[in-house]
């Protein structure tokens, strides 16, 4: 607007100078100056007409060959689109620039700077907590059950049993289980209530026993000499003594029982019929409604555990997030060839997209220009190039003034 005002002022100055010179005394100086103002006024008016004719009809009069920009809007748009597509943003220049990009390294640098900030790590954990809290666990129950059933159906039962048996025997789990059972039996046998129970049962059996002849006489005599308490004490003593002998790591009976246990384990591991039966029982259990409830409850426990750990990590500043990110970066940095392959693929994809959608650049320019009405288009062009055009008017007035003086001087001679 400043240049437009200056152009108007220059025209007013030329007109005012011309009018003033008409009332001055006639002499050589007045003649020269009048010629300068006259030529400056003509040059200023001519340039005003030329500049105005680019955008609109001068004084609103539809003079031929005026409002040139609007009349040639289509040609201007075509030229602009052609310049954008073929010169400013041609395929070759876009491809050349894209081929120079280091997208992964640049993105990694930006991400590293971002991950170094505590607020970023905490925000990531907040997003993670929100996502965990919104997980539809009820929809995960059936997939978990199906996955478990599929694993059971497809697993090598014989191989699994063999590996499990090897683990049991190598780690001595059968001995530990045997000792645990004996220990529990030993504690039960030593209880006072056990003595009373065993005494009562033994006395009842003695009373009901029917043995004839001399053996029956001796048996009845023995039953008459003992009572419930004595029988319970005798049985309790025998039980504890027997269990203690089995707890002896070098006892023959213990070793014999353990050998028998191992034999039975080997037989069970090699019995395909029993293994298939077990497989079928497991699949049946998986189909039960109680299993669905069990899976749902444990998934919910897992959710709560994850939320608690996420909140705990957030309170510590999200250091585990950065450690995880650093581990990923180190792993990628150790394989530069893979990074270069990814970089090449990404660049290739971008170049392909640019080539396939290059025509959209011109289409976008054309669509944006077509959305403008005549007033908006003129306003935009005047805003972008109007300042320089107004200086043409100023220069026309000044140059006309100087040329007019020169011509007036020539006329005097």
C-alpha angles and dihedrals in degrees: 000000000000092000091046091053090046090052090051092047091051090053092047091049091053092048093046092047091050093050093046092050090056089066097044122100112272112255139125095276093049090048092052095045092044089053090051095050091044092053091042091052091050092046092047093048092046092050091044089054092047095048094044091047089062093063108023146348110291109251087354091287112137094230112173117265095021131117085041098169094055094044090051096039093124093050091046092051091047091051092047092049091046091051092049095047100038106029116014100033105013121158094254095054093046092048091047093051094045092050089059095055123109096201101168095046092045092048091046091053093050092045092049092053089048094047090051089069116089092215091058093052091047091049090053090052090048090054090047092051091049091050092048092049091052096048108126096230092176088066091051095057096078095045090050091050092047091048091051091047091048091051091050092049094048101039122107099246095188093048092045092049090049092050091045092050091049090051092048094050096042093051094039095238092150089058092047092050091047092050091046091053091047091048092052090047090049092053091047093048092051094056117108090227089058090056091051093046095048092045093052093048093047094048090049092052092047091052093050096043114111112204121160135207126018092331090056091050091052092045092053091047090054092048090053093054097053134060135198095274094050092047091049091050092049093049092044091051092049092048095050092044092050092048091047090053090052090051090058103106091216099040114129094223091050092050091046092052092047090050090052091049091053092048090052091048091053091048092050092048091053097043104100093185092058091044091053089048090053090048091052092048091051091050090049091052090051090056094054120106091234089062090056090052090047092052093047093049092049093046088053090050088050090051092051090047091051092048092049092049091046092051090047091051092047090055088055091053099261096280092156089059091057092044090052091048091047091051091052092048092049091049091051093044090056089062106051091163091061091049090051090050091052090045091052092048093049092048090047091051092049092048090050091049090048092051094046094047100034091108089062090071091066091038090054092050091047093048093049093049092046090054090061120086120220094268093051092047093050091046092051094048093046089050093052103038105008094094094060092044091054089055087057087062091050092048091047092054094045094043091046090051092052094043090049091054092049092049092047091052089050090051091054091059 
